[in-house]
Short mmCIF file of C-alpha atoms and ligand atoms in Angstrom, two decimals:
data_model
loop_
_atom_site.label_atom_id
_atom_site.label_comp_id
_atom_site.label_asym_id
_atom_site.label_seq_id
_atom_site.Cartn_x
_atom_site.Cartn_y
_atom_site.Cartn_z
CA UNK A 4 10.84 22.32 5.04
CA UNK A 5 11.77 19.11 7.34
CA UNK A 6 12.41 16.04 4.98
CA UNK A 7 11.07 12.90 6.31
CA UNK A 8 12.54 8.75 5.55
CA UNK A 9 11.17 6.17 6.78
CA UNK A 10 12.00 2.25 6.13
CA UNK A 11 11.94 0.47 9.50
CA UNK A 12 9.95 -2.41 8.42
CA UNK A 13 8.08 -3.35 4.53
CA UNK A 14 7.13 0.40 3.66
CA UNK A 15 9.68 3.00 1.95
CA UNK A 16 8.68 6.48 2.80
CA UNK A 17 9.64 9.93 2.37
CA UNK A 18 7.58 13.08 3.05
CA UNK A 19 7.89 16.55 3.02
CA UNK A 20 6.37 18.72 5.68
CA UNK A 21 6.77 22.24 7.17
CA UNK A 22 8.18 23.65 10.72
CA UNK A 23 4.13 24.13 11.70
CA UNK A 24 2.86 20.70 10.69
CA UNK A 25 1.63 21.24 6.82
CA UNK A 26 2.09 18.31 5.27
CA UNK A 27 3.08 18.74 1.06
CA UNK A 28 3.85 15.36 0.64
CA UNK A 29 3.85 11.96 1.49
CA UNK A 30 4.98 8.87 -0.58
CA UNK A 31 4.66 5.56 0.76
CA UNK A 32 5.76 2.60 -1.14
CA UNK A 33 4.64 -0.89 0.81
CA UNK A 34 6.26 -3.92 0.38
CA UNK A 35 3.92 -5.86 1.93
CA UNK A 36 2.79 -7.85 -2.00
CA UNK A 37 6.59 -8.95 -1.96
CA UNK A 38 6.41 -10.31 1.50
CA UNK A 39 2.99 -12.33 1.04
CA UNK A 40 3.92 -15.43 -0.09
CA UNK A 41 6.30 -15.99 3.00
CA UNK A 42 3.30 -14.80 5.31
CA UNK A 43 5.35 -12.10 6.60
CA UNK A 44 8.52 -9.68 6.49
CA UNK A 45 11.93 -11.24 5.49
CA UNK A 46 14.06 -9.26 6.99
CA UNK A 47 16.91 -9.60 3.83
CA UNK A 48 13.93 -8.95 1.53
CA UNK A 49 12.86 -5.74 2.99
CA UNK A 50 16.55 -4.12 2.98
CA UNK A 51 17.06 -5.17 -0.71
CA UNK A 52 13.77 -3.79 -1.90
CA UNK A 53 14.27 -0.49 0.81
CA UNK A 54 17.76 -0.14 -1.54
CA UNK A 55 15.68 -0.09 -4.65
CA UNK A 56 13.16 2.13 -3.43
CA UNK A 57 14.42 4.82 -1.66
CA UNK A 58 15.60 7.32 -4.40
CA UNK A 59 12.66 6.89 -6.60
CA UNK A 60 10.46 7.22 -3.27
CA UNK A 61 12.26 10.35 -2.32
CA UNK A 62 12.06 12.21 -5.62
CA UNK A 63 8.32 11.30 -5.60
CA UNK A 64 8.24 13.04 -2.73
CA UNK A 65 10.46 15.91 -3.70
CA UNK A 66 8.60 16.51 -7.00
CA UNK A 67 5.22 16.02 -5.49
CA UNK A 68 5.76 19.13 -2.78
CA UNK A 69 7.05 21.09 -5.85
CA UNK A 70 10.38 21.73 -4.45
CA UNK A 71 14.17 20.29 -4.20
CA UNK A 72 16.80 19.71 -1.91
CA UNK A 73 17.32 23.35 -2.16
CA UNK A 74 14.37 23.80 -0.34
CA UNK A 75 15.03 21.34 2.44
CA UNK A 76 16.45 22.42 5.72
CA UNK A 77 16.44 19.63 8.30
CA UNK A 78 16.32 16.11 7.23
CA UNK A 79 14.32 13.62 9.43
CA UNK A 80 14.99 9.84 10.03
CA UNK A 81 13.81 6.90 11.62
CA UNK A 82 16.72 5.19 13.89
CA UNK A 83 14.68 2.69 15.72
CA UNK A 84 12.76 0.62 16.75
CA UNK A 85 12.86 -2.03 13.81
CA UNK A 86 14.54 -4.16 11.36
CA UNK A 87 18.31 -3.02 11.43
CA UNK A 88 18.77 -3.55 8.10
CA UNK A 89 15.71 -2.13 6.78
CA UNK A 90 16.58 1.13 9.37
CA UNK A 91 19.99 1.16 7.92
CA UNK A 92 18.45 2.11 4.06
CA UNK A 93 17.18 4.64 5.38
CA UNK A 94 19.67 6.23 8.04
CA UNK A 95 22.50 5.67 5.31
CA UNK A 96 20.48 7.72 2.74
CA UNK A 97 19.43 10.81 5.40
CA UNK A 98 23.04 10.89 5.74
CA UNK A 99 24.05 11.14 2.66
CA UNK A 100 21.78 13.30 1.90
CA UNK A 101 22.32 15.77 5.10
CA UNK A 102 26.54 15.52 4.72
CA UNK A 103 25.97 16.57 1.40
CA UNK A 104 24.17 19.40 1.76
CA UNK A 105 25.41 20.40 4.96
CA UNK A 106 22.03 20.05 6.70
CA UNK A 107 21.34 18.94 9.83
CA UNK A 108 20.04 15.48 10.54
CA UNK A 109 17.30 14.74 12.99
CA UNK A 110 17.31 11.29 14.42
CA UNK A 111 13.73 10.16 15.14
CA UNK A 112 12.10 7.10 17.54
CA UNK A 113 9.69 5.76 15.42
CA UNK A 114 7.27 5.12 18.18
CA UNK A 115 7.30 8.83 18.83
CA UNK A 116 6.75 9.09 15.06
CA UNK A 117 3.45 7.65 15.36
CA UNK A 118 2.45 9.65 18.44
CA UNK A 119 3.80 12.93 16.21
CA UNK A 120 1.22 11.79 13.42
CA UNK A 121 -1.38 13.67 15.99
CA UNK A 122 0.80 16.75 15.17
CA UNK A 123 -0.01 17.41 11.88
CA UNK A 124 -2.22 19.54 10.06
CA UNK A 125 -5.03 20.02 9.52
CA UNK A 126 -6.67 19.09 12.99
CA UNK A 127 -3.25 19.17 15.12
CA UNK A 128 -4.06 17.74 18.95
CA UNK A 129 -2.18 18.72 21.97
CA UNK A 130 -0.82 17.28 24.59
CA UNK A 131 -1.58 15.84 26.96
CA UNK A 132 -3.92 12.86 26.42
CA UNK A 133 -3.41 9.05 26.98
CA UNK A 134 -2.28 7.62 24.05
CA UNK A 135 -2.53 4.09 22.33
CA UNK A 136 -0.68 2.76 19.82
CA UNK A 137 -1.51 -0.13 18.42
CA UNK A 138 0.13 -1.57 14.89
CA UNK A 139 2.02 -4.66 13.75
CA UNK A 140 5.02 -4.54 15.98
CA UNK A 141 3.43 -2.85 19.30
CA UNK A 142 0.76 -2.44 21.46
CA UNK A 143 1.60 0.74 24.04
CA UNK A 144 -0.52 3.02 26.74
CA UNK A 145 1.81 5.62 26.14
CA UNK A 146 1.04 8.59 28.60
CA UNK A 147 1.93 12.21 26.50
CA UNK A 148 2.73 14.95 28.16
CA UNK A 149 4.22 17.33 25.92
CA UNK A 150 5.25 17.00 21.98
CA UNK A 151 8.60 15.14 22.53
CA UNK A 152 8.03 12.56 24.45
CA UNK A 153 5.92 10.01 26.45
CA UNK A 154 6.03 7.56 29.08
CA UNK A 155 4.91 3.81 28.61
CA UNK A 156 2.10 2.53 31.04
CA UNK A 157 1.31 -0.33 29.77
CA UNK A 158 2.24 -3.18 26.95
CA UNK A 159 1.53 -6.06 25.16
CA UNK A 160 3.37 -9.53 26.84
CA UNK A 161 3.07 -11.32 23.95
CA UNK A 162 1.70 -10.57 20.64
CA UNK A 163 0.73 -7.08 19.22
CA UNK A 164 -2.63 -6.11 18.32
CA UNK A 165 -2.17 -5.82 14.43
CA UNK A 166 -0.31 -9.39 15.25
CA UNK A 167 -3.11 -10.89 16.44
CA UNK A 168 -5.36 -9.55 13.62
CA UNK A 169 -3.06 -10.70 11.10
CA UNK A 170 -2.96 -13.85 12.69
CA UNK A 171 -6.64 -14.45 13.05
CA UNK A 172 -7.03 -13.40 9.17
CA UNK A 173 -4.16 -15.89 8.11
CA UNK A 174 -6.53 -18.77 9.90
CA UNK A 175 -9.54 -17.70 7.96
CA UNK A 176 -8.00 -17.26 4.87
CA UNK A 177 -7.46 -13.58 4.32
CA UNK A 178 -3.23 -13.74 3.78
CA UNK A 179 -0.80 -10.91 4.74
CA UNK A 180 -0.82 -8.60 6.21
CA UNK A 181 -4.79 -9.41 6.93
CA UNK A 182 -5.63 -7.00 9.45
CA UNK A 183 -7.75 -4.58 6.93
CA UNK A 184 -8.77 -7.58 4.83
CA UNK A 185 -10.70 -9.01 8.52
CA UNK A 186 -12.09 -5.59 9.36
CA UNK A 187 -14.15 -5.46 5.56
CA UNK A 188 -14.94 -9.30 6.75
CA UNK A 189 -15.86 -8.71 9.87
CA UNK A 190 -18.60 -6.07 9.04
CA UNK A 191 -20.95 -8.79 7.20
CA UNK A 192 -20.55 -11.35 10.23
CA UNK A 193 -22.17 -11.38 13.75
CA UNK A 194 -19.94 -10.17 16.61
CA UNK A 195 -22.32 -12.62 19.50
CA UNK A 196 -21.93 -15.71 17.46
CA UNK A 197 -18.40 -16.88 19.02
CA UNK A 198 -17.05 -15.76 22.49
CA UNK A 199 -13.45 -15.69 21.82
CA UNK A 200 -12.28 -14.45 25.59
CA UNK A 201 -9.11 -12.60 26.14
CA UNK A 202 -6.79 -12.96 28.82
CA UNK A 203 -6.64 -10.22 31.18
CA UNK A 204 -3.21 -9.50 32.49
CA UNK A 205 -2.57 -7.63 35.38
CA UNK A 206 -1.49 -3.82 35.65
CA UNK A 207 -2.03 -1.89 32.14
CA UNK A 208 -0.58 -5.11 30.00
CA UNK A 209 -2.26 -7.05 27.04
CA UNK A 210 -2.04 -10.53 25.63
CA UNK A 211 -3.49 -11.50 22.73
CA UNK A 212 -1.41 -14.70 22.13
CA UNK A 213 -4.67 -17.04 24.26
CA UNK A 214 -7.42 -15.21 21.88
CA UNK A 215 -5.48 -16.20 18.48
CA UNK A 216 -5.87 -19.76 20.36
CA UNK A 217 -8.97 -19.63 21.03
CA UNK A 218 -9.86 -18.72 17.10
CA UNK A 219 -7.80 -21.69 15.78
CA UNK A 220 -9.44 -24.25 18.28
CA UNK A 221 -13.26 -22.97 16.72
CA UNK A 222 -12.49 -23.42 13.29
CA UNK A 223 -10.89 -26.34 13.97
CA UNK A 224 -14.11 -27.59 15.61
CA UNK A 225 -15.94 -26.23 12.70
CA UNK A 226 -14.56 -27.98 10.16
CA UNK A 227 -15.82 -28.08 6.75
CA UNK A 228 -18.76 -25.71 7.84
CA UNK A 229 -15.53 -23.07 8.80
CA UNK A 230 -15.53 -21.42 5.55
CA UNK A 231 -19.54 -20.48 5.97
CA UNK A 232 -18.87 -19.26 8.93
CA UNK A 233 -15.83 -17.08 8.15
CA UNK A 234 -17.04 -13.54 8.43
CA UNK A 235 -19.16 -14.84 11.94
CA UNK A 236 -15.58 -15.81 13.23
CA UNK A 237 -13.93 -12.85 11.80
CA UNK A 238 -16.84 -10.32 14.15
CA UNK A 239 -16.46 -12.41 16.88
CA UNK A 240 -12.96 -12.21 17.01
CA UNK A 241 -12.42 -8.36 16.15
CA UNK A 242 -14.86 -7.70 18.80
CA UNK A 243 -13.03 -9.78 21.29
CA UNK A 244 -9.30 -7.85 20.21
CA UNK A 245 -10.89 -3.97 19.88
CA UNK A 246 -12.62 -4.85 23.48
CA UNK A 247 -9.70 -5.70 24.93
CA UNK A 248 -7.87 -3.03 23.75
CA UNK A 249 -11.07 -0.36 24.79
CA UNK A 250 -11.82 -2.02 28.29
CA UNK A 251 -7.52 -0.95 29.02
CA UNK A 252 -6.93 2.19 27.50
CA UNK A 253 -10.31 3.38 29.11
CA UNK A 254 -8.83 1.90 32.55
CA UNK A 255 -5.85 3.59 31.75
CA UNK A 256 -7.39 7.16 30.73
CA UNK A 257 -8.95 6.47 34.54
CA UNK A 258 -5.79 6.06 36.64
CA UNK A 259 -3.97 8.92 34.77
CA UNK A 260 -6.94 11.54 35.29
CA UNK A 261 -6.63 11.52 31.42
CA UNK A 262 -9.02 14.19 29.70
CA UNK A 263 -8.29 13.35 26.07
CA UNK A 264 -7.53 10.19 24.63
CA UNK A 265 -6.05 9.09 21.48
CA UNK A 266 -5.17 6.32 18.83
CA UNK A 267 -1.83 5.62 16.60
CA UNK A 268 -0.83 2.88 14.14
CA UNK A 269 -1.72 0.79 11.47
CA UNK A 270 -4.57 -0.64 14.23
CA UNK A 271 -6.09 2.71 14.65
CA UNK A 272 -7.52 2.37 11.05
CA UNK A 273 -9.79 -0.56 12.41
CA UNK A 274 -13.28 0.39 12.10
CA UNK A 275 -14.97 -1.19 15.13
CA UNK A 276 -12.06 0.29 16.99
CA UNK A 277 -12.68 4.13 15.94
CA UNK A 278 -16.87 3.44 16.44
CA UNK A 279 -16.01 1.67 19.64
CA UNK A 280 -13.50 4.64 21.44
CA UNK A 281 -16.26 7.39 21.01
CA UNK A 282 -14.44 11.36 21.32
CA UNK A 283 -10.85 9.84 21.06
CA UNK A 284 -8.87 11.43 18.47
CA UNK A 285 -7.69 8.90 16.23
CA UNK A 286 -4.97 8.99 13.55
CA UNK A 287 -6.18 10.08 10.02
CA UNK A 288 -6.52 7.00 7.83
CA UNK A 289 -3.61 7.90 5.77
CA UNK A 290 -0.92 8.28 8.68
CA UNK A 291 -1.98 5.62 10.48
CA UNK A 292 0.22 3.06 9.07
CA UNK A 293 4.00 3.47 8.57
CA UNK A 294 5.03 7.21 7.03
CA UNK A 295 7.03 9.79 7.42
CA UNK A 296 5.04 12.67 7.48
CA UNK A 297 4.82 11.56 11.15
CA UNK A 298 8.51 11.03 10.99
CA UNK A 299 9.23 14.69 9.97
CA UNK A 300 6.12 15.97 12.48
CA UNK A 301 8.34 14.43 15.29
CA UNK A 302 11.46 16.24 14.14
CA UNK A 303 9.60 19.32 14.52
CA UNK A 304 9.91 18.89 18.15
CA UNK A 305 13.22 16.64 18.63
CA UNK A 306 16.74 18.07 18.58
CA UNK A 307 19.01 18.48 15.20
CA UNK A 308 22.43 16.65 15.11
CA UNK A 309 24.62 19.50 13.43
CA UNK A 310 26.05 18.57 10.32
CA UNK A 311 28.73 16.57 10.09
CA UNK A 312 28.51 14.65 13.79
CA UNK A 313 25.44 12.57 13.21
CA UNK A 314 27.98 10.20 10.70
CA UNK A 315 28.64 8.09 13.52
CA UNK A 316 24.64 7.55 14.46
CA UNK A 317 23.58 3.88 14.32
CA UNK A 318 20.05 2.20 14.23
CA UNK A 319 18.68 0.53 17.33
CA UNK A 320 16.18 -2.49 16.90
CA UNK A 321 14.63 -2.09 20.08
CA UNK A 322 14.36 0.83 22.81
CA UNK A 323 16.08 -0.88 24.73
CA UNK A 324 19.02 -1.31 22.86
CA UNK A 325 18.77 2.67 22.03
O1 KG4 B 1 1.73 0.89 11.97
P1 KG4 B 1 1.84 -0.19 10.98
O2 KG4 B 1 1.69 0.16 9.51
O3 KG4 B 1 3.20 -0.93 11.05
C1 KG4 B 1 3.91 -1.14 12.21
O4 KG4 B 1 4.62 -0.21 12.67
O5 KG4 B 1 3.79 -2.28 12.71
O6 KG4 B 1 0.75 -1.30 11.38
C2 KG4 B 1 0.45 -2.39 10.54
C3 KG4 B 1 -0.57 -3.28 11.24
C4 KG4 B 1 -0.73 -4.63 10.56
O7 KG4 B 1 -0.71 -5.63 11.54
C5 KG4 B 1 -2.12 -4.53 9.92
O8 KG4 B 1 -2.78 -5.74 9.76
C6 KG4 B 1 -2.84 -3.63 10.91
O9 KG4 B 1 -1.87 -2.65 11.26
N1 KG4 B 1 -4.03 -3.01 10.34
C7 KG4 B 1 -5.30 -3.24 10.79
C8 KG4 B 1 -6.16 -2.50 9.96
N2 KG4 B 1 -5.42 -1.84 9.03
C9 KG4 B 1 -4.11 -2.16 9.28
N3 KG4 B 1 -5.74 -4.00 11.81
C10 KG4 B 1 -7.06 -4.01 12.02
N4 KG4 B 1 -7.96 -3.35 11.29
C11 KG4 B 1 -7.57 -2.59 10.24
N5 KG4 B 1 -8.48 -1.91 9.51
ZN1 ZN B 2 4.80 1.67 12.79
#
């Protein structure tokens, strides 16, 4: 059994999953009521809280797949991309834990973490397809060839997708993070009654900073009569994001001969998203936001630092600093 942490941003996780993709548990703590009143993740917050949670989380997720250490033989960690000192919880305790033991320790990319949450049972995909991933820190083409890695086509210049749908809830009202809270909105409003457009950038890019613009300038304009008209705004401007973010990969899936697509992240739980991208293969609900089932399902396929030289690994905050 492959143990799983993840804390790169405001969830604690820790999973348990076998060498073919079963998954027998997966705890996932959020942080995200602690972080609401400051309308988004404090960095300092999320460590402290990541410290609190990640024994408790881990023994959840020991106890729920009916086993112990005993039974683990790799152990699986996010390195990077995100906050360093919410990665650090994390890589400090899979450390621990490995040195220890004895295990080996299997450093993962979180990005490929979320592409790996195809891997899992039941309903495994295989490579290749065109990917997107879409969630609060990135919006990627991402085109996957094989299970360990991928190569970016496109990105986002400014914000990310489940940025600009937390940003367009915070305007009408819905707090943090909003992106689910605007999708339940959304479906009692009309989609036609705003035109929010979205810039198109040139090669396989997205922006979404001008559309989050565009939605602050209408209810602006609306005024007082903004609050009848929140769940109108709210369709108008999902519809305008999940277009965007069709009309691209769909380009993309073109110039890449693509026969399969699919969807990642928290985004790919958005409901006009998954009607809109008929036959893609989208993320089940539950591993669609942060976890680390996916975290372990990537370690199925990534190479083990033998015990004890992975002491010296560090996080990274960005791929490019990896
Ligand atoms: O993958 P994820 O949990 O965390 C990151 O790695 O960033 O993604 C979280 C993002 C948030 O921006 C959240 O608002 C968004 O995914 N999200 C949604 C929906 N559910 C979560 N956005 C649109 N529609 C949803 N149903
Ligand atoms: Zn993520």
């Amino acid at each position: 059994m492959i143990l799983g942490i993840e804390t790169s941003c405001d969830e604690t996780a820790a999973a348990l999953v076998t060498e073919d993709g079963h998954i027998h548990s997966n705890i996932v703590s959020s942080q995200a009521d602690l972080h609401a009143r400051f309308g988004g993740v404090v960095p300092e917050v999320a460590s402290r809280r990541h410290l609190e949670l990640v024994l408790p989380v881990l023994r959840e997720a020991l106890a729920e797949a009916g086993t112990t250490l005993d039974g683990v033989e790799r152990v699986a960690v996010t390195r990077g991309p995100g906050l360093v000192g919410a990665l650090l919880v994390g890589l400090s305790a899979a450390k621990a834990l490995a040195w220890a033991r004895r295990l080996p320790l299997v450093p993962v990319d979180h990005l490929q973490g979320h592409v790996a949450s195809l891997f899992l049972e039941p309903g495994a995909r295989e490579p290749p397809f065109l990917c997107l991933l879409a969630s609060g820190g990135h919006t990627l083409l991402l085109d996957v060839r094989d299970h360990s890695g991928f190569e970016v086509l496109g990105g986002t210049i400014d914000d990310a997708a489940g940025e600009a749908f937390d940003k367009g809830a915070r305007l009408l009202g819905l707090g943090y993070p909003g992106g689910a809270a605007l999708d339940r909105l959304a479906s009692a409003g009309d989609p036609d009654a705003f035109s929010f457009p979205v810039a198109r950038v040139p090669g396989l890019d997205f922006s979404f900073s001008g559309v989050k613009t565009a939605l602050l300038y209408a209810v602006r304009d609306l005024g007082g009569e903004a609050d009848d008209r929140r769940a109108d705004l709210a369709a108008s401007y999902q519809r305008a994001v999940v277009r965007a973010l069709v009309e691209r990969t769909l380009e993309a899936a073109e110039r890449t001969g693509a026969q399969q697509i699919a969807v990642v992240g928290g985004v790919a739980a958005n409901s006009e998203l998954r009607a809109s991208l008929e036959g893609a293969a989208f993320a089940p609900l539950q591993l669609c936001s942060d976890n680390a089932a996916m975290i372990a399902s990537a370690a199925r396929y990534a190479p083990a630092v033998p015990y004890p030289d992975y002491l010296a690994l560090d996080a990274y905050a960005s791929r490019e600093a990896a």
